[in-house]
Amino acid sequence: MTHDHVISAKSLSRADIETVLDRAAEIDRTPPDRDRHADDLLALCFFEPSTRTHMSFETAIKRLGGDALDMGPVESSSATKGESLADTVRVVEGYADALVLRHPSEGAAQMASEFVDIPLINAGDGAGQHPTQTLLDLYTMREAAGDLADLTVGIMGDLKYGRTVHSLAYALTKFDARQHFVSPESLSLPRSVRYDLHESGARLKEHTDLDAVIEELDVLYVTRIQRERFPDENEYRQVAGEYRIDAATLDDAREECVVMHPLPRVDEIAPDVDATQHAHYFEQAHNAVPVRMALLDLLLSEDDR
Ligand code: NCD
């Protein structure tokens, strides 16, 4: 890894990604010494709700022997007094060795990273990017479905506002995987993302109907409609409840098809899928720990040099 900050999957090379995934596999097999990063503190600055990302980063740093410093809820932070994000991260830089930032504004992580020298990790910037989710998504795919380059991946749901989708699509393109995007027209990929993918030679097709591709998929990555990003609640209601799958939907899928979801799910995946051999989303959430441990280990070790 040659990165100080992890902002977008666009700037992670295939080699960077493989380095993290290989290190995560190693950590999964042989947990590192409990005091490997005993002096390291990881700041968690979450300006938007989070369960998995927040808790798995905290678990990861603690399992490496370090500790987490949590900014706490936005309502009790100085942001409510009008402090700028640039000032907040400059202050936090003095307390911690690395910083994890989640923010509702697209571009916030990039902007904030320009004010700090410690590694800044983007844990989601509005409808922009969520690169560490992608790392654990790819890890799960590699473990459950095989070589990323050979995969045919269907990505379904909110492709417009879903930041996990944008990061995943950039990364899958680096592996030359085949990608099928399935969504209502109104929630298809943002023009800028589509442009970037085409520019980098992505093998992609877009569809409005899962039936058109379900039989071909090695992986079906389902996403939540990002209600909080809709400017108009009526627009949300028009698409809510579409693009959900249940066990019967998967009758047409390959037996080995791996169903994933970054979670939280609302109703996109019916509970009857949970008991099928397809369901991999809880395992995916658990993979966050070795993958984020691997990433922190690489970033913090680099920092020591
Ligand atoms: C995702 C996010 O925050 O973008 N959640 C996560 O980090 N696992 C997906 C979502 O909220 O739908």
PDB file of C-alpha atoms and ligand atoms in Angstrom:
ATOM      1  CA  MET A   1       0.000   0.000   0.000  1.00  0.00           C
ATOM      2  CA  THR A   2       1.392   3.352  -0.946  1.00  0.00           C
ATOM      3  CA  HIS A   3      -1.549   5.407   0.303  1.00  0.00           C
ATOM      4  CA  ASP A   4      -1.747   7.761   3.218  1.00  0.00           C
ATOM      5  CA  HIS A   5      -5.453   8.309   2.811  1.00  0.00           C
ATOM      6  CA  VAL A   6      -8.146   5.931   1.596  1.00  0.00           C
ATOM      7  CA  ILE A   7     -10.745   8.120  -0.057  1.00  0.00           C
ATOM      8  CA  SER A   8     -12.050   6.418  -3.190  1.00  0.00           C
ATOM      9  CA  ALA A   9     -11.873   2.971  -4.757  1.00  0.00           C
ATOM     10  CA  LYS A  10     -10.920   4.797  -7.930  1.00  0.00           C
ATOM     11  CA  SER A  11      -7.422   5.417  -6.596  1.00  0.00           C
ATOM     12  CA  LEU A  12      -6.848   1.900  -5.252  1.00  0.00           C
ATOM     13  CA  SER A  13      -4.893  -0.221  -7.705  1.00  0.00           C
ATOM     14  CA  ARG A  14      -5.517  -3.901  -8.205  1.00  0.00           C
ATOM     15  CA  ALA A  15      -2.223  -4.541  -6.394  1.00  0.00           C
ATOM     16  CA  ASP A  16      -3.295  -2.363  -3.428  1.00  0.00           C
ATOM     17  CA  ILE A  17      -6.547  -4.278  -3.158  1.00  0.00           C
ATOM     18  CA  GLU A  18      -4.804  -7.646  -3.382  1.00  0.00           C
ATOM     19  CA  THR A  19      -2.344  -6.592  -0.695  1.00  0.00           C
ATOM     20  CA  VAL A  20      -5.193  -5.812   1.722  1.00  0.00           C
ATOM     21  CA  LEU A  21      -7.165  -8.964   0.871  1.00  0.00           C
ATOM     22  CA  ASP A  22      -4.109 -11.195   1.231  1.00  0.00           C
ATOM     23  CA  ARG A  23      -3.218  -9.636   4.565  1.00  0.00           C
ATOM     24  CA  ALA A  24      -6.844 -10.091   5.711  1.00  0.00           C
ATOM     25  CA  ALA A  25      -6.701 -13.784   4.783  1.00  0.00           C
ATOM     26  CA  GLU A  26      -3.486 -14.112   6.768  1.00  0.00           C
ATOM     27  CA  ILE A  27      -5.108 -12.402   9.777  1.00  0.00           C
ATOM     28  CA  ASP A  28      -8.128 -14.713   9.450  1.00  0.00           C
ATOM     29  CA  ARG A  29      -5.796 -17.735   9.633  1.00  0.00           C
ATOM     30  CA  THR A  30      -3.390 -16.447  12.280  1.00  0.00           C
ATOM     31  CA  PRO A  31      -4.527 -13.487  14.388  1.00  0.00           C
ATOM     32  CA  PRO A  32      -1.662 -11.021  14.902  1.00  0.00           C
ATOM     33  CA  ASP A  33      -0.062 -10.380  18.287  1.00  0.00           C
ATOM     34  CA  ARG A  34      -2.431  -8.638  20.631  1.00  0.00           C
ATOM     35  CA  ASP A  35       0.040  -5.812  21.162  1.00  0.00           C
ATOM     36  CA  ARG A  36       0.959  -5.262  17.519  1.00  0.00           C
ATOM     37  CA  HIS A  37      -0.395  -1.718  17.518  1.00  0.00           C
ATOM     38  CA  ALA A  38      -0.476  -1.188  21.267  1.00  0.00           C
ATOM     39  CA  ASP A  39       0.315   2.517  21.010  1.00  0.00           C
ATOM     40  CA  ASP A  40      -2.045   3.352  18.184  1.00  0.00           C
ATOM     41  CA  LEU A  41      -5.256   5.322  18.559  1.00  0.00           C
ATOM     42  CA  LEU A  42      -7.938   5.383  15.884  1.00  0.00           C
ATOM     43  CA  ALA A  43     -10.331   8.343  15.840  1.00  0.00           C
ATOM     44  CA  LEU A  44     -13.897   7.587  14.777  1.00  0.00           C
ATOM     45  CA  CYS A  45     -15.703  10.672  13.482  1.00  0.00           C
ATOM     46  CA  PHE A  46     -19.176   9.700  12.328  1.00  0.00           C
ATOM     47  CA  PHE A  47     -21.455  12.523  11.188  1.00  0.00           C
ATOM     48  CA  GLU A  48     -24.041   9.991   9.945  1.00  0.00           C
ATOM     49  CA  PRO A  49     -25.563   6.871  11.524  1.00  0.00           C
ATOM     50  CA  SER A  50     -23.545   3.660  11.448  1.00  0.00           C
ATOM     51  CA  THR A  51     -23.584   0.302  13.181  1.00  0.00           C
ATOM     52  CA  ARG A  52     -21.359  -2.085  11.221  1.00  0.00           C
ATOM     53  CA  THR A  53     -18.719   0.296   9.961  1.00  0.00           C
ATOM     54  CA  HIS A  54     -18.316   2.014  13.307  1.00  0.00           C
ATOM     55  CA  MET A  55     -18.270  -1.157  15.401  1.00  0.00           C
ATOM     56  CA  SER A  56     -16.041  -3.137  13.060  1.00  0.00           C
ATOM     57  CA  PHE A  57     -13.418  -0.368  12.903  1.00  0.00           C
ATOM     58  CA  GLU A  58     -13.516  -0.250  16.688  1.00  0.00           C
ATOM     59  CA  THR A  59     -13.182  -4.032  16.929  1.00  0.00           C
ATOM     60  CA  ALA A  60     -10.361  -4.011  14.378  1.00  0.00           C
ATOM     61  CA  ILE A  61      -8.182  -1.471  16.175  1.00  0.00           C
ATOM     62  CA  LYS A  62      -8.814  -3.154  19.534  1.00  0.00           C
ATOM     63  CA  ARG A  63      -7.901  -6.577  18.162  1.00  0.00           C
ATOM     64  CA  LEU A  64      -4.643  -5.046  16.955  1.00  0.00           C
ATOM     65  CA  GLY A  65      -3.940  -3.921  20.506  1.00  0.00           C
ATOM     66  CA  GLY A  66      -4.780  -0.267  19.924  1.00  0.00           C
ATOM     67  CA  ASP A  67      -7.743   1.780  21.031  1.00  0.00           C
ATOM     68  CA  ALA A  68     -10.564   3.834  19.510  1.00  0.00           C
ATOM     69  CA  LEU A  69     -11.408   7.460  20.258  1.00  0.00           C
ATOM     70  CA  ASP A  70     -15.011   8.086  19.394  1.00  0.00           C
ATOM     71  CA  MET A  71     -16.227  11.601  18.593  1.00  0.00           C
ATOM     72  CA  GLY A  72     -19.663  10.466  19.734  1.00  0.00           C
ATOM     73  CA  PRO A  73     -22.980  11.579  18.263  1.00  0.00           C
ATOM     74  CA  VAL A  74     -22.913  14.672  16.045  1.00  0.00           C
ATOM     75  CA  GLU A  75     -25.454  16.359  18.335  1.00  0.00           C
ATOM     76  CA  SER A  76     -22.945  16.397  21.176  1.00  0.00           C
ATOM     77  CA  SER A  77     -19.972  17.457  19.020  1.00  0.00           C
ATOM     78  CA  SER A  78     -18.733  20.974  18.302  1.00  0.00           C
ATOM     79  CA  ALA A  79     -20.216  20.725  14.819  1.00  0.00           C
ATOM     80  CA  THR A  80     -23.429  21.929  16.470  1.00  0.00           C
ATOM     81  CA  LYS A  81     -21.566  25.101  17.507  1.00  0.00           C
ATOM     82  CA  GLY A  82     -20.693  25.735  13.886  1.00  0.00           C
ATOM     83  CA  GLU A  83     -17.189  24.249  13.760  1.00  0.00           C
ATOM     84  CA  SER A  84     -16.053  23.451  10.222  1.00  0.00           C
ATOM     85  CA  LEU A  85     -15.087  19.901   9.263  1.00  0.00           C
ATOM     86  CA  ALA A  86     -11.608  21.157   8.366  1.00  0.00           C
ATOM     87  CA  ASP A  87     -11.106  22.460  11.899  1.00  0.00           C
ATOM     88  CA  THR A  88     -12.517  19.323  13.521  1.00  0.00           C
ATOM     89  CA  VAL A  89     -10.131  16.999  11.658  1.00  0.00           C
ATOM     90  CA  ARG A  90      -7.159  19.290  12.321  1.00  0.00           C
ATOM     91  CA  VAL A  91      -7.912  19.058  16.036  1.00  0.00           C
ATOM     92  CA  VAL A  92      -8.467  15.281  15.980  1.00  0.00           C
ATOM     93  CA  GLU A  93      -5.160  14.830  14.155  1.00  0.00           C
ATOM     94  CA  GLY A  94      -3.450  15.896  17.368  1.00  0.00           C
ATOM     95  CA  TYR A  95      -5.113  13.087  19.340  1.00  0.00           C
ATOM     96  CA  ALA A  96      -4.981  10.049  17.065  1.00  0.00           C
ATOM     97  CA  ASP A  97      -2.769   8.093  14.651  1.00  0.00           C
ATOM     98  CA  ALA A  98      -5.450   7.586  12.008  1.00  0.00           C
ATOM     99  CA  LEU A  99      -8.942   8.912  11.439  1.00  0.00           C
ATOM    100  CA  VAL A 100     -12.102   7.275  10.122  1.00  0.00           C
ATOM    101  CA  LEU A 101     -14.626   9.755   8.757  1.00  0.00           C
ATOM    102  CA  ARG A 102     -18.255   9.317   7.720  1.00  0.00           C
ATOM    103  CA  HIS A 103     -20.063  12.391   6.495  1.00  0.00           C
ATOM    104  CA  PRO A 104     -23.316  13.148   4.646  1.00  0.00           C
ATOM    105  CA  SER A 105     -21.626  15.350   2.008  1.00  0.00           C
ATOM    106  CA  GLU A 106     -20.109  13.853  -1.095  1.00  0.00           C
ATOM    107  CA  GLY A 107     -16.483  14.991  -1.326  1.00  0.00           C
ATOM    108  CA  ALA A 108     -16.167  15.620   2.438  1.00  0.00           C
ATOM    109  CA  ALA A 109     -13.486  12.961   2.945  1.00  0.00           C
ATOM    110  CA  GLN A 110     -11.353  14.269   0.092  1.00  0.00           C
ATOM    111  CA  MET A 111     -11.639  17.812   1.423  1.00  0.00           C
ATOM    112  CA  ALA A 112     -10.884  16.799   5.018  1.00  0.00           C
ATOM    113  CA  SER A 113      -7.870  14.716   3.950  1.00  0.00           C
ATOM    114  CA  GLU A 114      -6.239  17.859   2.591  1.00  0.00           C
ATOM    115  CA  PHE A 115      -6.017  19.229   6.137  1.00  0.00           C
ATOM    116  CA  VAL A 116      -4.357  16.284   7.906  1.00  0.00           C
ATOM    117  CA  ASP A 117      -1.144  14.272   7.734  1.00  0.00           C
ATOM    118  CA  ILE A 118      -2.387  11.178   9.575  1.00  0.00           C
ATOM    119  CA  PRO A 119      -4.106   8.559   7.355  1.00  0.00           C
ATOM    120  CA  LEU A 120      -7.757   9.462   6.784  1.00  0.00           C
ATOM    121  CA  ILE A 121     -10.150   6.671   5.835  1.00  0.00           C
ATOM    122  CA  ASN A 122     -13.403   7.503   4.083  1.00  0.00           C
ATOM    123  CA  ALA A 123     -16.165   5.474   5.761  1.00  0.00           C
ATOM    124  CA  GLY A 124     -18.814   6.919   3.439  1.00  0.00           C
ATOM    125  CA  ASP A 125     -19.238  10.435   2.028  1.00  0.00           C
ATOM    126  CA  GLY A 126     -22.868  11.027   1.111  1.00  0.00           C
ATOM    127  CA  ALA A 127     -23.704   9.300  -2.158  1.00  0.00           C
ATOM    128  CA  GLY A 128     -20.012   9.269  -3.079  1.00  0.00           C
ATOM    129  CA  GLN A 129     -17.728   6.437  -2.060  1.00  0.00           C
ATOM    130  CA  HIS A 130     -17.276   3.791   0.647  1.00  0.00           C
ATOM    131  CA  PRO A 131     -13.953   2.131  -0.248  1.00  0.00           C
ATOM    132  CA  THR A 132     -13.469  -0.027   2.849  1.00  0.00           C
ATOM    133  CA  GLN A 133     -16.912  -1.596   2.348  1.00  0.00           C
ATOM    134  CA  THR A 134     -15.660  -2.540  -1.099  1.00  0.00           C
ATOM    135  CA  LEU A 135     -12.563  -4.196   0.335  1.00  0.00           C
ATOM    136  CA  LEU A 136     -14.676  -6.445   2.537  1.00  0.00           C
ATOM    137  CA  ASP A 137     -17.129  -7.047  -0.322  1.00  0.00           C
ATOM    138  CA  LEU A 138     -14.288  -8.211  -2.558  1.00  0.00           C
ATOM    139  CA  TYR A 139     -12.841 -10.326   0.221  1.00  0.00           C
ATOM    140  CA  THR A 140     -16.209 -12.032   0.665  1.00  0.00           C
ATOM    141  CA  MET A 141     -16.575 -12.568  -3.087  1.00  0.00           C
ATOM    142  CA  ARG A 142     -13.101 -14.029  -3.377  1.00  0.00           C
ATOM    143  CA  GLU A 143     -13.663 -16.395  -0.448  1.00  0.00           C
ATOM    144  CA  ALA A 144     -17.177 -17.446  -1.464  1.00  0.00           C
ATOM    145  CA  ALA A 145     -17.165 -17.289  -5.266  1.00  0.00           C
ATOM    146  CA  GLY A 146     -13.544 -17.447  -6.421  1.00  0.00           C
ATOM    147  CA  ASP A 147     -11.138 -15.449  -8.579  1.00  0.00           C
ATOM    148  CA  LEU A 148     -12.504 -11.925  -8.987  1.00  0.00           C
ATOM    149  CA  ALA A 149     -11.436 -11.725 -12.627  1.00  0.00           C
ATOM    150  CA  ASP A 150     -13.672 -14.639 -13.565  1.00  0.00           C
ATOM    151  CA  LEU A 151     -16.805 -13.389 -11.847  1.00  0.00           C
ATOM    152  CA  THR A 152     -20.104 -12.219 -13.253  1.00  0.00           C
ATOM    153  CA  VAL A 153     -21.582  -9.864 -10.687  1.00  0.00           C
ATOM    154  CA  GLY A 154     -25.114  -8.450 -10.627  1.00  0.00           C
ATOM    155  CA  ILE A 155     -25.535  -5.229  -8.633  1.00  0.00           C
ATOM    156  CA  MET A 156     -29.142  -4.363  -7.901  1.00  0.00           C
ATOM    157  CA  GLY A 157     -31.138  -1.602  -6.212  1.00  0.00           C
ATOM    158  CA  ASP A 158     -30.161   2.013  -5.646  1.00  0.00           C
ATOM    159  CA  LEU A 159     -27.271   2.520  -8.034  1.00  0.00           C
ATOM    160  CA  LYS A 160     -27.707   6.270  -8.045  1.00  0.00           C
ATOM    161  CA  TYR A 161     -27.260   7.115  -4.367  1.00  0.00           C
ATOM    162  CA  GLY A 162     -25.602   3.885  -3.185  1.00  0.00           C
ATOM    163  CA  ARG A 163     -21.983   4.731  -2.375  1.00  0.00           C
ATOM    164  CA  THR A 164     -21.108   1.064  -1.827  1.00  0.00           C
ATOM    165  CA  VAL A 165     -22.154   0.453  -5.429  1.00  0.00           C
ATOM    166  CA  HIS A 166     -19.939   3.216  -6.812  1.00  0.00           C
ATOM    167  CA  SER A 167     -16.868   1.976  -4.967  1.00  0.00           C
ATOM    168  CA  LEU A 168     -17.564  -1.651  -5.827  1.00  0.00           C
ATOM    169  CA  ALA A 169     -18.042  -0.898  -9.522  1.00  0.00           C
ATOM    170  CA  TYR A 170     -14.698   0.920  -9.755  1.00  0.00           C
ATOM    171  CA  ALA A 171     -12.908  -1.924  -7.995  1.00  0.00           C
ATOM    172  CA  LEU A 172     -14.530  -4.733 -10.004  1.00  0.00           C
ATOM    173  CA  THR A 173     -13.492  -2.893 -13.158  1.00  0.00           C
ATOM    174  CA  LYS A 174      -9.845  -3.125 -12.067  1.00  0.00           C
ATOM    175  CA  PHE A 175     -10.275  -6.913 -11.943  1.00  0.00           C
ATOM    176  CA  ASP A 176     -12.064  -6.938 -15.298  1.00  0.00           C
ATOM    177  CA  ALA A 177     -15.085  -8.733 -13.820  1.00  0.00           C
ATOM    178  CA  ARG A 178     -18.360  -8.731 -15.795  1.00  0.00           C
ATOM    179  CA  GLN A 179     -20.905  -6.376 -14.184  1.00  0.00           C
ATOM    180  CA  HIS A 180     -24.676  -6.275 -14.633  1.00  0.00           C
ATOM    181  CA  PHE A 181     -26.424  -3.276 -13.083  1.00  0.00           C
ATOM    182  CA  VAL A 182     -30.127  -3.754 -12.312  1.00  0.00           C
ATOM    183  CA  SER A 183     -32.305  -0.836 -11.181  1.00  0.00           C
ATOM    184  CA  PRO A 184     -35.298   1.291 -12.084  1.00  0.00           C
ATOM    185  CA  GLU A 185     -34.295   3.915 -14.682  1.00  0.00           C
ATOM    186  CA  SER A 186     -34.606   6.654 -12.064  1.00  0.00           C
ATOM    187  CA  LEU A 187     -31.978   4.991  -9.846  1.00  0.00           C
ATOM    188  CA  SER A 188     -29.456   3.952 -12.482  1.00  0.00           C
ATOM    189  CA  LEU A 189     -25.736   4.769 -12.174  1.00  0.00           C
ATOM    190  CA  PRO A 190     -24.808   8.461 -11.947  1.00  0.00           C
ATOM    191  CA  ARG A 191     -23.545   9.761 -15.274  1.00  0.00           C
ATOM    192  CA  SER A 192     -20.074  10.506 -13.867  1.00  0.00           C
ATOM    193  CA  VAL A 193     -19.641   6.944 -12.563  1.00  0.00           C
ATOM    194  CA  ARG A 194     -20.879   5.422 -15.825  1.00  0.00           C
ATOM    195  CA  TYR A 195     -18.451   7.638 -17.727  1.00  0.00           C
ATOM    196  CA  ASP A 196     -15.509   6.613 -15.522  1.00  0.00           C
ATOM    197  CA  LEU A 197     -16.382   2.935 -15.867  1.00  0.00           C
ATOM    198  CA  HIS A 198     -16.585   3.134 -19.648  1.00  0.00           C
ATOM    199  CA  GLU A 199     -13.346   5.128 -19.768  1.00  0.00           C
ATOM    200  CA  SER A 200     -11.566   2.395 -17.823  1.00  0.00           C
ATOM    201  CA  GLY A 201     -12.905  -0.330 -20.091  1.00  0.00           C
ATOM    202  CA  ALA A 202     -15.495  -1.880 -17.741  1.00  0.00           C
ATOM    203  CA  ARG A 203     -17.398  -4.883 -19.047  1.00  0.00           C
ATOM    204  CA  LEU A 204     -20.842  -3.681 -17.995  1.00  0.00           C
ATOM    205  CA  LYS A 205     -24.485  -3.901 -18.971  1.00  0.00           C
ATOM    206  CA  GLU A 206     -27.479  -2.105 -17.482  1.00  0.00           C
ATOM    207  CA  HIS A 207     -30.924  -3.622 -17.010  1.00  0.00           C
ATOM    208  CA  THR A 208     -34.256  -2.813 -15.435  1.00  0.00           C
ATOM    209  CA  ASP A 209     -35.161  -6.433 -14.817  1.00  0.00           C
ATOM    210  CA  LEU A 210     -33.278  -9.014 -12.763  1.00  0.00           C
ATOM    211  CA  ASP A 211     -34.865 -11.879 -14.768  1.00  0.00           C
ATOM    212  CA  ALA A 212     -32.757 -10.851 -17.747  1.00  0.00           C
ATOM    213  CA  VAL A 213     -29.522 -11.848 -16.005  1.00  0.00           C
ATOM    214  CA  ILE A 214     -30.155 -13.854 -12.859  1.00  0.00           C
ATOM    215  CA  GLU A 215     -29.174 -17.188 -14.422  1.00  0.00           C
ATOM    216  CA  GLU A 216     -25.693 -15.907 -15.298  1.00  0.00           C
ATOM    217  CA  LEU A 217     -24.656 -14.500 -11.943  1.00  0.00           C
ATOM    218  CA  ASP A 218     -21.917 -15.767  -9.655  1.00  0.00           C
ATOM    219  CA  VAL A 219     -22.733 -12.969  -7.230  1.00  0.00           C
ATOM    220  CA  LEU A 220     -25.912 -10.955  -6.676  1.00  0.00           C
ATOM    221  CA  TYR A 221     -25.172  -7.793  -4.665  1.00  0.00           C
ATOM    222  CA  VAL A 222     -28.432  -6.299  -3.399  1.00  0.00           C
ATOM    223  CA  THR A 223     -28.637  -2.758  -1.995  1.00  0.00           C
ATOM    224  CA  ARG A 224     -31.060  -0.679   0.046  1.00  0.00           C
ATOM    225  CA  ILE A 225     -32.902   2.234  -1.524  1.00  0.00           C
ATOM    226  CA  GLN A 226     -31.110   5.168   0.160  1.00  0.00           C
ATOM    227  CA  ARG A 227     -34.197   6.904   1.482  1.00  0.00           C
ATOM    228  CA  GLU A 228     -32.215   9.597   3.327  1.00  0.00           C
ATOM    229  CA  ARG A 229     -30.670  10.843   0.071  1.00  0.00           C
ATOM    230  CA  PHE A 230     -33.923  11.473  -1.818  1.00  0.00           C
ATOM    231  CA  PRO A 231     -34.676  15.175  -2.154  1.00  0.00           C
ATOM    232  CA  ASP A 232     -38.369  14.298  -2.332  1.00  0.00           C
ATOM    233  CA  GLU A 233     -40.135  11.647  -0.212  1.00  0.00           C
ATOM    234  CA  ASN A 234     -42.679  11.061  -3.020  1.00  0.00           C
ATOM    235  CA  GLU A 235     -39.903  10.031  -5.345  1.00  0.00           C
ATOM    236  CA  TYR A 236     -38.743   7.530  -2.745  1.00  0.00           C
ATOM    237  CA  ARG A 237     -42.242   6.094  -2.380  1.00  0.00           C
ATOM    238  CA  GLN A 238     -42.463   5.493  -6.114  1.00  0.00           C
ATOM    239  CA  VAL A 239     -39.514   3.114  -6.056  1.00  0.00           C
ATOM    240  CA  ALA A 240     -39.680   1.720  -2.510  1.00  0.00           C
ATOM    241  CA  GLY A 241     -40.462  -1.969  -2.423  1.00  0.00           C
ATOM    242  CA  GLU A 242     -39.351  -2.612  -5.997  1.00  0.00           C
ATOM    243  CA  TYR A 243     -36.339  -4.821  -6.620  1.00  0.00           C
ATOM    244  CA  ARG A 244     -36.724  -7.131  -3.706  1.00  0.00           C
ATOM    245  CA  ILE A 245     -35.799 -10.793  -3.816  1.00  0.00           C
ATOM    246  CA  ASP A 246     -37.035 -13.838  -1.954  1.00  0.00           C
ATOM    247  CA  ALA A 247     -36.140 -17.526  -1.977  1.00  0.00           C
ATOM    248  CA  ALA A 248     -38.421 -18.122  -4.991  1.00  0.00           C
ATOM    249  CA  THR A 249     -36.559 -15.447  -7.011  1.00  0.00           C
ATOM    250  CA  LEU A 250     -33.409 -17.492  -6.515  1.00  0.00           C
ATOM    251  CA  ASP A 251     -34.945 -20.641  -8.047  1.00  0.00           C
ATOM    252  CA  ASP A 252     -33.636 -19.314 -11.352  1.00  0.00           C
ATOM    253  CA  ALA A 253     -30.163 -18.543 -10.008  1.00  0.00           C
ATOM    254  CA  ARG A 254     -27.139 -20.808 -10.247  1.00  0.00           C
ATOM    255  CA  GLU A 255     -26.860 -23.102  -7.264  1.00  0.00           C
ATOM    256  CA  GLU A 256     -23.563 -21.453  -6.267  1.00  0.00           C
ATOM    257  CA  CYS A 257     -24.829 -17.876  -6.709  1.00  0.00           C
ATOM    258  CA  VAL A 258     -23.653 -15.830  -3.719  1.00  0.00           C
ATOM    259  CA  VAL A 259     -26.134 -13.229  -2.452  1.00  0.00           C
ATOM    260  CA  MET A 260     -24.551 -10.230  -0.734  1.00  0.00           C
ATOM    261  CA  HIS A 261     -25.798  -6.960   0.792  1.00  0.00           C
ATOM    262  CA  PRO A 262     -23.787  -4.259   2.591  1.00  0.00           C
ATOM    263  CA  LEU A 263     -26.597  -4.076   5.169  1.00  0.00           C
ATOM    264  CA  PRO A 264     -28.718  -2.709   6.737  1.00  0.00           C
ATOM    265  CA  ARG A 265     -31.491  -4.328   4.708  1.00  0.00           C
ATOM    266  CA  VAL A 266     -34.989  -2.978   4.893  1.00  0.00           C
ATOM    267  CA  ASP A 267     -37.074  -5.332   2.773  1.00  0.00           C
ATOM    268  CA  GLU A 268     -34.869  -5.958  -0.288  1.00  0.00           C
ATOM    269  CA  ILE A 269     -34.058  -9.502   0.792  1.00  0.00           C
ATOM    270  CA  ALA A 270     -36.910 -11.507   2.288  1.00  0.00           C
ATOM    271  CA  PRO A 271     -36.022 -13.411   5.469  1.00  0.00           C
ATOM    272  CA  ASP A 272     -36.661 -16.723   3.672  1.00  0.00           C
ATOM    273  CA  VAL A 273     -33.385 -16.190   1.774  1.00  0.00           C
ATOM    274  CA  ASP A 274     -31.417 -16.318   5.043  1.00  0.00           C
ATOM    275  CA  ALA A 275     -31.703 -20.078   5.329  1.00  0.00           C
ATOM    276  CA  THR A 276     -30.648 -20.781   1.731  1.00  0.00           C
ATOM    277  CA  GLN A 277     -27.096 -21.643   0.632  1.00  0.00           C
ATOM    278  CA  HIS A 278     -27.073 -18.312  -1.263  1.00  0.00           C
ATOM    279  CA  ALA A 279     -27.076 -16.034   1.795  1.00  0.00           C
ATOM    280  CA  HIS A 280     -23.632 -14.571   2.512  1.00  0.00           C
ATOM    281  CA  TYR A 281     -24.506 -11.134   3.913  1.00  0.00           C
ATOM    282  CA  PHE A 282     -23.884 -11.871   7.586  1.00  0.00           C
ATOM    283  CA  GLU A 283     -20.582 -13.511   6.805  1.00  0.00           C
ATOM    284  CA  GLN A 284     -19.852 -10.413   4.675  1.00  0.00           C
ATOM    285  CA  ALA A 285     -20.524  -8.151   7.685  1.00  0.00           C
ATOM    286  CA  HIS A 286     -18.231 -10.305   9.843  1.00  0.00           C
ATOM    287  CA  ASN A 287     -15.454 -10.115   7.255  1.00  0.00           C
ATOM    288  CA  ALA A 288     -15.283  -6.398   8.036  1.00  0.00           C
ATOM    289  CA  VAL A 289     -13.073  -7.182  11.021  1.00  0.00           C
ATOM    290  CA  PRO A 290     -10.138  -9.010   9.371  1.00  0.00           C
ATOM    291  CA  VAL A 291     -10.309  -6.699   6.361  1.00  0.00           C
ATOM    292  CA  ARG A 292     -10.288  -3.496   8.427  1.00  0.00           C
ATOM    293  CA  MET A 293      -7.587  -4.998  10.649  1.00  0.00           C
ATOM    294  CA  ALA A 294      -5.516  -5.627   7.535  1.00  0.00           C
ATOM    295  CA  LEU A 295      -6.033  -2.110   6.237  1.00  0.00           C
ATOM    296  CA  LEU A 296      -5.211  -0.487   9.585  1.00  0.00           C
ATOM    297  CA  ASP A 297      -2.185  -2.711  10.028  1.00  0.00           C
ATOM    298  CA  LEU A 298      -0.841  -1.637   6.634  1.00  0.00           C
ATOM    299  CA  LEU A 299      -1.585   2.064   7.114  1.00  0.00           C
ATOM    300  CA  LEU A 300      -0.312   2.258  10.680  1.00  0.00           C
ATOM    301  CA  SER A 301       2.829   0.243   9.981  1.00  0.00           C
ATOM    302  CA  GLU A 302       3.604   2.525   7.064  1.00  0.00           C
ATOM    303  CA  ASP A 303       3.164   5.406   9.437  1.00  0.00           C
ATOM    304  CA  ASP A 304       5.850   4.005  11.775  1.00  0.00           C
ATOM    305  CA  ARG A 305       8.468   3.924   9.060  1.00  0.00           C
TER     306      ARG A 305
HETATM  307  C1  NCD B   1     -23.885   1.145   3.768  1.00  0.00           C
HETATM  308  C2  NCD B   1     -23.586   2.631   3.791  1.00  0.00           C
HETATM  309  O1  NCD B   1     -23.527   3.246   4.858  1.00  0.00           O
HETATM  310  O2  NCD B   1     -23.376   3.152   2.697  1.00  0.00           O
HETATM  311  N1  NCD B   1     -23.836   0.574   5.050  1.00  0.00           N
HETATM  312  C3  NCD B   1     -22.646   0.048   5.477  1.00  0.00           C
HETATM  313  O3  NCD B   1     -21.685   0.763   5.695  1.00  0.00           O
HETATM  314  N2  NCD B   1     -22.567  -1.283   5.589  1.00  0.00           N
HETATM  315  C4  NCD B   1     -25.103   0.785   3.019  1.00  0.00           C
HETATM  316  C5  NCD B   1     -26.416   1.428   3.367  1.00  0.00           C
HETATM  317  O4  NCD B   1     -26.512   2.233   4.292  1.00  0.00           O
HETATM  318  O5  NCD B   1     -27.382   1.089   2.686  1.00  0.00           O
END
